[in-house]
Amino acid sequence: MHTSALVLFSGGQDSTTCLADALSRYDRVETVAFDYGQRHRVELDARLHVVAALRAQFPVWAERMGQDHLLDASVLGQVSDTALTRDTAIAMQANGLPNTFVPGRNLLFLILAAALAYRRGLDVIVTGVCETDYSGYPDCRDDTMKAMQVALSLGMDKRQRIDTPLMWIDKAQTWQMAYDLGQASGRSNGGAQLVDLIVEHSHTCYLGERSQRHDWGYGCGSCPACELRSTGYARYALTRNP
Ligand code: ZN
């Protein structure tokens, strides 16, 4: 049985949901994020607010939360020229990928996470990548994750499982999953509380916008990340209050 996990936790909706999922399934959960010179620091700030709110509102989970790690991956800013690390408009590239795609980013993150998990004695790496509602990033695909799992397990001579709880669900289902996890936490009205916590504290917007509060959270409302988050929330809200 796996009892401990390392969650790739960026402070966004997906990784916050993955963190709640890991806290409901594993005895010991540590978190890791990467500073790669992203244009907007709000995500890195958001993750601290999310962790503080989870600890305060879900004491059962607080007991399981271990160390938080922030690793320097600024080398990515040196090798890539993308809309997430440079001041350029978000656009489609000739190869069909948006220029928010940072080549090698998720692969590098997984290698660093696996090395950290090895040192910390953590069984499973959890990541919120998803093939259902995504911007077409090839490093979010299930096959990429399976291949990384094999490469890491061989390269470190230790079975390294990569858990991807959101791989086959869409954004509306991710909101629903958060609700269900909150309900199952044993806290009364925990479902609505966890959804509210994600709305208020997690950050997804590519433009780093946090001045406008919508029913689905803060953001510009029009970048691809906001669009996925808001349309998913609208569909989720419809199922809650038809
Ligand atoms: Zn946005």
Coordinates of C-alpha atoms and ligand atoms in Angstrom, one line a residue:
M1 CA 0.0 0.0 0.0
H2 CA 1.2 3.5 -0.8
T3 CA 1.0 5.7 2.2
S4 CA 2.8 8.9 1.2
A5 CA 2.7 11.3 -1.7
L6 CA 4.4 14.3 -3.2
V7 CA 2.0 16.7 -4.9
L8 CA 3.0 19.0 -7.7
F9 CA 1.2 22.0 -6.3
S10 CA 1.2 25.2 -8.3
G11 CA -1.7 27.0 -6.5
G12 CA -4.1 26.6 -9.4
Q13 CA -7.6 24.9 -9.3
D14 CA -6.3 21.6 -10.6
S15 CA -3.4 21.1 -8.3
T16 CA -5.4 22.3 -5.3
T17 CA -8.0 19.6 -6.1
C18 CA -5.2 17.1 -6.5
L19 CA -3.8 18.1 -3.1
A20 CA -7.2 17.6 -1.4
D21 CA -7.5 14.3 -3.1
A22 CA -4.0 13.2 -1.9
L23 CA -4.8 14.4 1.7
S24 CA -7.9 12.2 1.7
R25 CA -5.9 9.1 0.5
Y26 CA -2.4 9.3 1.9
D27 CA -1.1 9.5 5.5
R28 CA 1.7 11.9 4.7
V29 CA 1.6 14.5 1.9
E30 CA 4.3 16.9 0.9
T31 CA 4.0 19.6 -1.8
V32 CA 6.4 21.0 -4.3
A33 CA 6.3 24.0 -6.7
F34 CA 8.8 25.4 -9.1
D35 CA 10.0 28.9 -9.6
Y36 CA 10.8 29.1 -13.3
G37 CA 10.7 32.9 -13.7
Q38 CA 7.0 32.9 -14.5
R39 CA 5.8 36.4 -15.4
H40 CA 3.3 36.5 -12.6
R41 CA 4.1 35.7 -9.1
V42 CA 0.5 35.5 -7.9
E43 CA 0.4 31.8 -8.5
L44 CA 3.3 31.3 -6.1
D45 CA 1.6 33.5 -3.5
A46 CA -1.8 31.8 -4.1
R47 CA -0.3 28.4 -3.1
L48 CA 0.6 29.7 0.3
H49 CA -2.9 31.1 0.8
V50 CA -4.4 27.7 -0.3
V51 CA -2.2 25.8 2.1
A52 CA -3.1 28.1 5.0
A53 CA -6.8 27.9 4.3
L54 CA -6.7 24.1 4.0
R55 CA -4.9 23.8 7.3
A56 CA -7.3 26.1 9.0
Q57 CA -10.5 24.7 7.6
F58 CA -9.8 21.0 7.4
P59 CA -8.0 19.9 10.6
V60 CA -8.0 16.2 9.5
W61 CA -6.0 17.1 6.5
A62 CA -3.7 19.5 8.4
E63 CA -2.4 16.5 10.4
R64 CA -1.2 14.9 7.2
M65 CA 0.4 17.9 5.5
G66 CA 4.1 17.8 5.6
Q67 CA 6.9 19.9 4.3
D68 CA 6.4 22.3 1.3
H69 CA 9.2 22.6 -1.2
L70 CA 9.9 25.4 -3.6
L71 CA 12.5 24.5 -6.2
D72 CA 14.4 26.9 -8.5
A73 CA 13.7 25.9 -12.1
S74 CA 14.7 29.3 -13.5
V75 CA 16.9 27.5 -16.1
L76 CA 13.6 27.1 -18.0
G77 CA 13.5 30.9 -18.6
Q78 CA 16.9 30.7 -20.1
V79 CA 16.0 27.9 -22.6
S80 CA 12.5 28.8 -23.6
D81 CA 10.8 31.8 -25.0
T82 CA 7.1 31.6 -24.2
A83 CA 4.1 33.7 -23.2
L84 CA 4.4 32.5 -19.6
T85 CA 8.0 33.6 -19.1
R86 CA 8.2 36.6 -21.5
D87 CA 6.0 39.6 -22.0
T88 CA 4.3 38.5 -25.2
A89 CA 0.6 38.1 -26.1
I90 CA -0.9 34.6 -25.9
A91 CA -1.2 33.3 -29.5
M92 CA -1.4 30.1 -31.5
Q93 CA 1.9 28.9 -33.1
A94 CA 2.4 27.4 -36.5
N95 CA 2.7 23.9 -35.0
G96 CA -0.8 24.2 -33.5
L97 CA 0.4 24.7 -29.9
P98 CA -0.3 27.9 -28.0
N99 CA 2.8 29.9 -27.0
T100 CA 2.0 29.3 -23.4
F101 CA 3.5 25.9 -23.9
V102 CA 6.9 25.7 -22.2
P103 CA 8.8 22.9 -23.9
G104 CA 10.1 20.4 -21.4
R105 CA 8.5 22.1 -18.4
N106 CA 6.4 19.2 -17.1
L107 CA 9.1 16.7 -18.0
L108 CA 11.7 18.6 -16.0
F109 CA 9.2 19.1 -13.1
L110 CA 8.7 15.4 -12.9
I111 CA 12.4 14.6 -12.9
L112 CA 13.0 17.1 -10.1
A113 CA 9.9 15.9 -8.2
A114 CA 11.1 12.2 -8.5
A115 CA 14.5 13.1 -7.2
L116 CA 12.9 14.9 -4.2
A117 CA 10.5 12.1 -3.6
Y118 CA 13.4 9.7 -3.6
R119 CA 15.2 11.7 -1.0
R120 CA 12.1 12.3 1.1
G121 CA 11.0 8.6 0.9
L122 CA 7.6 9.5 -0.7
D123 CA 5.9 6.7 -2.7
V124 CA 3.7 8.5 -5.2
I125 CA 4.0 11.7 -7.3
V126 CA 0.7 13.3 -7.9
T127 CA 0.1 15.8 -10.8
G128 CA -3.0 17.5 -12.1
V129 CA -2.3 17.0 -15.8
C130 CA -5.3 16.3 -17.8
E131 CA -6.0 15.1 -21.4
T132 CA -9.7 16.0 -21.4
D133 CA -9.9 19.8 -21.1
Y134 CA -6.5 21.1 -22.0
S135 CA -4.7 23.4 -24.3
G136 CA -3.2 20.6 -26.3
Y137 CA 0.0 20.4 -24.3
P138 CA 1.8 17.2 -25.3
D139 CA 3.4 16.9 -21.9
C140 CA 0.0 16.5 -20.3
R141 CA -0.9 13.4 -22.1
D142 CA -1.5 10.1 -20.4
D143 CA 1.1 8.4 -22.6
T144 CA 3.7 11.0 -21.7
M145 CA 3.0 10.3 -18.0
K146 CA 3.2 6.5 -18.5
A147 CA 6.5 6.9 -20.3
M148 CA 7.9 9.2 -17.6
Q149 CA 6.8 6.7 -14.9
V150 CA 8.8 4.0 -16.7
A151 CA 11.8 6.2 -17.3
L152 CA 12.0 7.4 -13.7
S153 CA 11.5 4.0 -12.2
L154 CA 14.3 2.6 -14.3
G155 CA 16.6 5.6 -14.0
M156 CA 16.3 5.6 -10.2
D157 CA 16.0 1.9 -9.7
K158 CA 12.9 2.4 -7.6
R159 CA 9.2 1.9 -8.6
Q160 CA 8.0 5.5 -9.0
R161 CA 4.3 5.8 -9.5
I162 CA 2.8 8.9 -11.1
D163 CA -0.8 9.5 -10.1
T164 CA -2.9 11.7 -12.4
P165 CA -6.4 11.9 -10.7
L166 CA -7.7 14.5 -13.2
M167 CA -6.5 12.8 -16.4
W168 CA -9.9 11.8 -17.8
I169 CA -12.2 14.3 -16.3
D170 CA -13.2 17.8 -17.5
K171 CA -13.2 21.1 -15.6
A172 CA -16.8 20.8 -14.5
Q173 CA -16.0 17.4 -13.1
T174 CA -12.9 18.8 -11.4
W175 CA -15.2 21.3 -9.5
Q176 CA -17.5 18.4 -8.6
M177 CA -14.6 16.3 -7.4
A178 CA -13.6 19.1 -5.1
Y179 CA -17.1 19.2 -3.7
D180 CA -17.1 15.5 -3.2
L181 CA -13.7 15.5 -1.4
G182 CA -14.9 18.3 0.9
Q183 CA -18.1 16.4 1.7
A184 CA -16.1 13.2 2.4
S185 CA -13.7 15.0 4.7
G186 CA -16.1 14.6 7.6
R187 CA -16.4 18.4 8.0
S188 CA -20.0 19.5 7.9
N189 CA -20.8 21.4 4.7
G190 CA -17.2 20.5 3.7
G191 CA -18.1 20.3 0.0
A192 CA -19.2 23.9 -0.4
Q193 CA -16.3 25.0 1.9
L194 CA -13.7 23.4 -0.3
V195 CA -15.2 24.8 -3.5
D196 CA -15.3 28.2 -1.9
L197 CA -11.7 27.9 -0.8
I198 CA -10.6 27.0 -4.3
V199 CA -12.7 29.9 -5.8
E200 CA -11.2 32.4 -3.4
H201 CA -7.6 31.3 -3.1
S202 CA -6.4 29.3 -6.1
H203 CA -5.1 31.1 -9.1
T204 CA -5.4 30.0 -12.7
C205 CA -5.4 33.1 -14.9
Y206 CA -2.4 33.4 -17.4
L207 CA -2.4 37.2 -17.1
G208 CA -2.0 37.1 -13.3
E209 CA -5.2 39.2 -13.0
R210 CA -6.7 39.2 -9.4
S211 CA -8.6 42.5 -9.3
Q212 CA -11.9 41.0 -10.6
R213 CA -13.8 38.5 -8.5
H214 CA -16.2 36.3 -10.5
D215 CA -18.4 33.4 -9.1
W216 CA -15.6 31.0 -10.3
G217 CA -12.8 33.1 -8.7
Y218 CA -10.3 35.8 -9.8
G219 CA -9.0 36.3 -13.3
C220 CA -9.3 38.3 -16.5
G221 CA -12.1 36.1 -17.7
S222 CA -10.9 35.8 -21.3
C223 CA -7.5 34.0 -21.4
P224 CA -7.6 30.3 -22.2
A225 CA -7.1 29.3 -18.6
C226 CA -9.9 31.6 -17.4
E227 CA -12.2 30.3 -20.1
L228 CA -11.7 26.7 -19.1
R229 CA -12.1 27.5 -15.4
S230 CA -15.2 29.7 -15.9
T231 CA -17.1 27.5 -18.3
G232 CA -16.3 24.5 -16.2
Y233 CA -17.7 26.3 -13.1
A234 CA -20.8 27.3 -15.0
R235 CA -21.5 23.7 -16.0
Y236 CA -20.8 22.5 -12.4
A237 CA -23.0 25.2 -10.9
L238 CA -25.9 24.2 -13.2
T239 CA -25.8 20.6 -11.9
R240 CA -25.8 21.9 -8.3
N241 CA -28.7 24.3 -8.8
P242 CA -30.5 23.2 -11.9
Ligands
ZN1 ZN -7.2 35.0 -17.4

